[in-house]
Steps between C-alpha positions, in 0.01 A plus 500: 500500500721731704768460764542281806756480782679213666672540834748255648564529873819298543682444832700822453314736268186581304518525122208619288465473124229666293424304184296527182211254539520377140874438456644497853752768407635668814410870478638623831622361830565587862719363777547548875684298766308381803570730798623220724697574816795286400859632536710492184649156453269336755279208412143584407278439803251214501244721676378788283234764560278465189436875512852529353367336183223760473742789554729359231204453265393860549849629428541281189165625366592865550517767231172401334631157397153343514320780314258350248546145630180294489605188691780385732645156563700420814793260527681458831760296678381153590480347848459834680226419752290780653289388800204731566266523797120500475501877434748470209801637690839332476560279803877525453738598219483294181714189507696525175750292308676180599463518876760278670307528827240271343728207412405301810134583438527350149628172642223504763231544235639225278484258794158624616330404172683171465802577286608654169277278288189603693575869433579442132166323455311765700626824345770413246795612709693413815522779764812716487611781728386775260142382452206669672373174653836451672507859622158441657643206693791717618256775602291255705809374684703822538230768528186324627318822588549636146389163364179517705424851367552394138163485322590562132795382290628696200814496288676808363310535173167423672564774755606758239193431283280531811661835588465636145129412507448686828501195731166348392324224697589244230865404476633316195804318369582299187595138428869586467529669835282243676704208363808608695334518841513134599127501575353516148519216250569573133367151419155549657482879473391523863626601843590255775372686810599199709865573420457862613362367827782245525753782468334792679289315756168640373321596181554835327324681217667441161466721190272390216695348211382674182570409138800618294297752295268608782511845655548527875297818494495867407648787699277791608657691209386235252835329446467126439729278707573151366547184708874551553747215548839400638825619343590162349163468325503863386849465352393184313198689363715801408742277311211348307569140605284233343474124484843348431686790663719479809692762698840442658582774753862551596521657844728397787267200499323384187148414394335331206132543422287406203149551372293183539138399459452346843622517858772249587499328839858397572558272800875574499427867565729614218213651299297790639169507316407863441221647290571771242317822414312356200324188626791264430758360744862582583683205654828627652819316594769689691870443556687650793811565292530700182696826475644446851708217345636746242580765762676244719712383206587858403616570856701177508677601178557858617281651228329835540157409365289252306589661169865411561397143595301474177792625290726243663248218451479577129868404470408143594289255297172315563553237768772706673766235421313250717460732800150474655358723774196394699407849621323398823672767709200568727375144501240445229126476459496348149607228561405498869844504664465763775819414688741432215783716363629572152728259314781553249575181304719401208820664623792408277820684435373629165166616643652698790485836327304808596302514175378141542383567856321815379325302224412219743325754726277619215431146381431379855251781563320441169502119537343541845224708342469245217439240772216722625363526145509121474288471816226690313554317172478171688148597610383565145567875486582601144803731465568632151636845582687624808508862615821574689470777760740673739813711455714190447290415193692771314839333558659348185593179685136448602369573151758268341417202724128534583342393167710184467455400866126575512442339160258769389475846350608760757351850503679779689255791533628854525480628860158653567242529778317183401302468823365854464431439128315179592291691753415759232405224254266356764345846543448527123333158500261588783424835335429339162271240659312771690452694173400188306795523260706204632416136569534413873685180398751669265746765619594794276778425253788734573830535320753244625808585700801611296742212536808318377422148373764226536471156335685182609571422134789266424620507862203302632698173506790674677260633761355154557851364560573775755167430675582130515840578651325709769231235565763226535685696768173584676392136504841383625506763775132492597356167378126508437466865602211551256333170589497556876 
């Protein structure tokens, strides 16, 4: 068929991969950081000029990278809201990332609709500071003049697709991107304009939600542009996730998502019901504490890095000699304990050794994520295989404990640009459909990610005992936390 490109515009950089349409093999790639005016070491700003994304894209595509490419897919950071005026100009810089300014606005919105359950039923998620709907509420309160001028609402991948197509009258998005806004329901497949008005104070034009294999349009040069999607959905597509697959992401905080056949309304607010890039659903459960618990333990023990903590933990044994860490260092979201602190239980003379504390940190982190997995399993989500992502996934202590604690096969993919690969796969799908060579309901079959596969094997019973030890301490310390 030819070659296609996938570009991923993350919070900090643009990465482009050019892939063979038949196999998905990466033929060439480009990279460029976003030219943001941020001093070295400073936090990334919440307000970003979206032109920086275009400049980065142009630089990453330099040197003839896109020569011969027939179609492009766009993946981009989620929750970056771009308010436009009636002429299509940006009203203010894009509001990107987890914006702490919007925390009060999130609480306001929850109350305005009648509570967490009302939001979960309406759109499958409870407003959080990062979400576009919450940023609209903040805009209406903090910058009322900008709010009044706002006539069109786009997210990062919507805006980039629109720019690549030459800013046509029609603006589009996909189910994945729309499902994270807080004003589109994955369950009904429709917008809730009343929630836009509740947040912003008036209606605004919203992009058309097109199908997973649809094309957003064609550039003046004849290059097909696919629907595009958010980074999470693109990465899931690039990994080749299917029914029965889950992903556990190990960042400072953690997340668990799985492929499911339907949207899940969760009145507790623990599940965010997202749509994926194929027509299925991606329920997500997040924890506030993952690798931050490991880094804190390493600092406490005077260790230089996580590799040293892992080496030390491997000198202990499963169960850490009875030492249990509840890793709720920043409070916790799963279970919903926003004002709590971490707990270290089971201290006895024989357990008070550095290697047992190191092991307890790894087991506490993974048991917290296993709790999040159980939230999904408890709602009927099938989990047969778990993809483990993040730099910490490479640590021996994580790989030794994860299969037994999760109770499933664990797959550790080799590091790759999965979001960009997913965007390229979407481009290949849209191209094939447009040429009549692919079914609009069936994405192209690409070679799977190179990965290490870990089985729980004979240690499954040991893992269950360690989980039970963790659950007992959690229930004693925070009774009924998962029933509240």
